């Protein structure tokens, strides 16, 4: 998934003080500033496997994993 749903963007920006940008894994890997990549563990297993080879998860539960560059 490369786009944020409106409700997810609202929660991230209001609760987490996060700026949500489109682009998915490719944009995350190209970002030179500090970035986080949020993955749903149940539907993004391919991206998880690829990112886990380069980045250490900063947060991981049964349903969500967050990677930092």
C-alpha atoms as an extended CHARMM CRD file, in Angstrom:
* protein
*
        69  EXT
         1         1  UNK       CA              0.0000000000        0.0000000000        0.0000000000  PROA      1               0.0000000000
         2         2  UNK       CA              1.3820000000        3.4010000000       -0.9050000000  PROA      2               0.0000000000
         3         3  UNK       CA             -1.4230000000        5.7880000000        0.0730000000  PROA      3               0.0000000000
         4         4  UNK       CA             -2.8050000000        6.6340000000        3.4850000000  PROA      4               0.0000000000
         5         5  UNK       CA             -6.5060000000        6.3190000000        4.2410000000  PROA      5               0.0000000000
         6         6  UNK       CA             -7.9320000000        9.6200000000        5.4860000000  PROA      6               0.0000000000
         7         7  UNK       CA             -8.7500000000        8.2170000000        8.9300000000  PROA      7               0.0000000000
         8         8  UNK       CA             -5.2460000000        6.7620000000        9.3400000000  PROA      8               0.0000000000
         9         9  UNK       CA             -3.6440000000       10.0430000000        8.3070000000  PROA      9               0.0000000000
        10        10  UNK       CA             -5.8170000000       11.9280000000       10.8080000000  PROA      10              0.0000000000
        11        11  UNK       CA             -4.8530000000        9.6260000000       13.6980000000  PROA      11              0.0000000000
        12        12  UNK       CA             -1.1400000000        9.7020000000       12.8180000000  PROA      12              0.0000000000
        13        13  UNK       CA             -1.0170000000       13.4710000000       12.4930000000  PROA      13              0.0000000000
        14        14  UNK       CA             -3.1370000000       14.2940000000       15.5420000000  PROA      14              0.0000000000
        15        15  UNK       CA             -2.0900000000       11.5950000000       17.9790000000  PROA      15              0.0000000000
        16        16  UNK       CA              1.4600000000       10.8550000000       16.9030000000  PROA      16              0.0000000000
        17        17  UNK       CA              2.5070000000       14.2420000000       15.5010000000  PROA      17              0.0000000000
        18        18  UNK       CA              3.5600000000       12.3880000000       12.3380000000  PROA      18              0.0000000000
        19        19  UNK       CA              3.6160000000       13.6620000000        8.7610000000  PROA      19              0.0000000000
        20        20  UNK       CA              2.2600000000       10.9120000000        6.4930000000  PROA      20              0.0000000000
        21        21  UNK       CA              3.7300000000       10.7210000000        3.0160000000  PROA      21              0.0000000000
        22        22  UNK       CA              2.7470000000        8.4620000000        0.1170000000  PROA      22              0.0000000000
        23        23  UNK       CA              5.1730000000        6.1940000000       -1.6690000000  PROA      23              0.0000000000
        24        24  UNK       CA              5.3830000000        3.0190000000        0.3620000000  PROA      24              0.0000000000
        25        25  UNK       CA              8.5630000000        1.0020000000        0.7150000000  PROA      25              0.0000000000
        26        26  UNK       CA             10.3260000000        2.6660000000       -2.2230000000  PROA      26              0.0000000000
        27        27  UNK       CA              9.8490000000        6.1540000000       -0.7630000000  PROA      27              0.0000000000
        28        28  UNK       CA             10.9170000000        4.9590000000        2.6890000000  PROA      28              0.0000000000
        29        29  UNK       CA             14.1500000000        3.4860000000        1.3310000000  PROA      29              0.0000000000
        30        30  UNK       CA             14.9780000000        6.6650000000       -0.6200000000  PROA      30              0.0000000000
        31        31  UNK       CA             14.2440000000        9.0840000000        2.2430000000  PROA      31              0.0000000000
        32        32  UNK       CA             17.4220000000       10.6870000000        3.5570000000  PROA      32              0.0000000000
        33        33  UNK       CA             15.7220000000       12.1980000000        6.6170000000  PROA      33              0.0000000000
        34        34  UNK       CA             14.4410000000       10.2340000000        9.5900000000  PROA      34              0.0000000000
        35        35  UNK       CA             11.4910000000        8.1400000000        8.4310000000  PROA      35              0.0000000000
        36        36  UNK       CA              9.2440000000        5.4020000000        9.7710000000  PROA      36              0.0000000000
        37        37  UNK       CA              7.6170000000        2.6320000000        7.7540000000  PROA      37              0.0000000000
        38        38  UNK       CA              4.4200000000        1.1610000000        9.1680000000  PROA      38              0.0000000000
        39        39  UNK       CA              3.5200000000       -2.3240000000        7.9630000000  PROA      39              0.0000000000
        40        40  UNK       CA              0.4450000000       -4.4020000000        8.6270000000  PROA      40              0.0000000000
        41        41  UNK       CA              1.9110000000       -7.8330000000        9.3730000000  PROA      41              0.0000000000
        42        42  UNK       CA             -0.9900000000       -9.7580000000        7.9000000000  PROA      42              0.0000000000
        43        43  UNK       CA             -1.0550000000       -8.1560000000        4.4550000000  PROA      43              0.0000000000
        44        44  UNK       CA              2.4920000000       -6.9210000000        3.7710000000  PROA      44              0.0000000000
        45        45  UNK       CA              4.6860000000       -9.9670000000        4.3640000000  PROA      45              0.0000000000
        46        46  UNK       CA              6.8320000000       -9.4410000000        1.2480000000  PROA      46              0.0000000000
        47        47  UNK       CA              7.7320000000       -5.8880000000        2.2700000000  PROA      47              0.0000000000
        48        48  UNK       CA              8.4050000000       -7.0770000000        5.8350000000  PROA      48              0.0000000000
        49        49  UNK       CA             10.8740000000       -9.7280000000        4.6370000000  PROA      49              0.0000000000
        50        50  UNK       CA             12.7140000000       -7.2470000000        2.4140000000  PROA      50              0.0000000000
        51        51  UNK       CA             12.9330000000       -4.5050000000        5.0550000000  PROA      51              0.0000000000
        52        52  UNK       CA             13.9440000000       -6.9050000000        7.8370000000  PROA      52              0.0000000000
        53        53  UNK       CA             17.0810000000       -7.6790000000        5.8420000000  PROA      53              0.0000000000
        54        54  UNK       CA             18.2350000000       -4.0450000000        6.0800000000  PROA      54              0.0000000000
        55        55  UNK       CA             16.4720000000       -2.4510000000        9.0420000000  PROA      55              0.0000000000
        56        56  UNK       CA             15.7760000000       -3.4570000000       12.6320000000  PROA      56              0.0000000000
        57        57  UNK       CA             12.1330000000       -3.0410000000       13.6880000000  PROA      57              0.0000000000
        58        58  UNK       CA             11.6700000000       -0.2910000000       16.2810000000  PROA      58              0.0000000000
        59        59  UNK       CA              8.2230000000       -1.5890000000       17.2390000000  PROA      59              0.0000000000
        60        60  UNK       CA              6.6530000000       -4.9480000000       16.5630000000  PROA      60              0.0000000000
        61        61  UNK       CA              3.4020000000       -6.5970000000       17.5710000000  PROA      61              0.0000000000
        62        62  UNK       CA              1.3870000000       -9.4240000000       16.1330000000  PROA      62              0.0000000000
        63        63  UNK       CA             -0.3930000000       -7.0180000000       13.7740000000  PROA      63              0.0000000000
        64        64  UNK       CA              1.9490000000       -4.0750000000       13.1000000000  PROA      64              0.0000000000
        65        65  UNK       CA              5.6820000000       -3.5540000000       12.5940000000  PROA      65              0.0000000000
        66        66  UNK       CA              7.4120000000       -0.1820000000       12.3950000000  PROA      66              0.0000000000
        67        67  UNK       CA             10.8410000000        0.1820000000       10.8050000000  PROA      67              0.0000000000
        68        68  UNK       CA             13.1070000000        3.2210000000       11.0640000000  PROA      68              0.0000000000
        69        69  UNK       CA             15.7520000000        4.2290000000        8.5480000000  PROA      69              0.0000000000
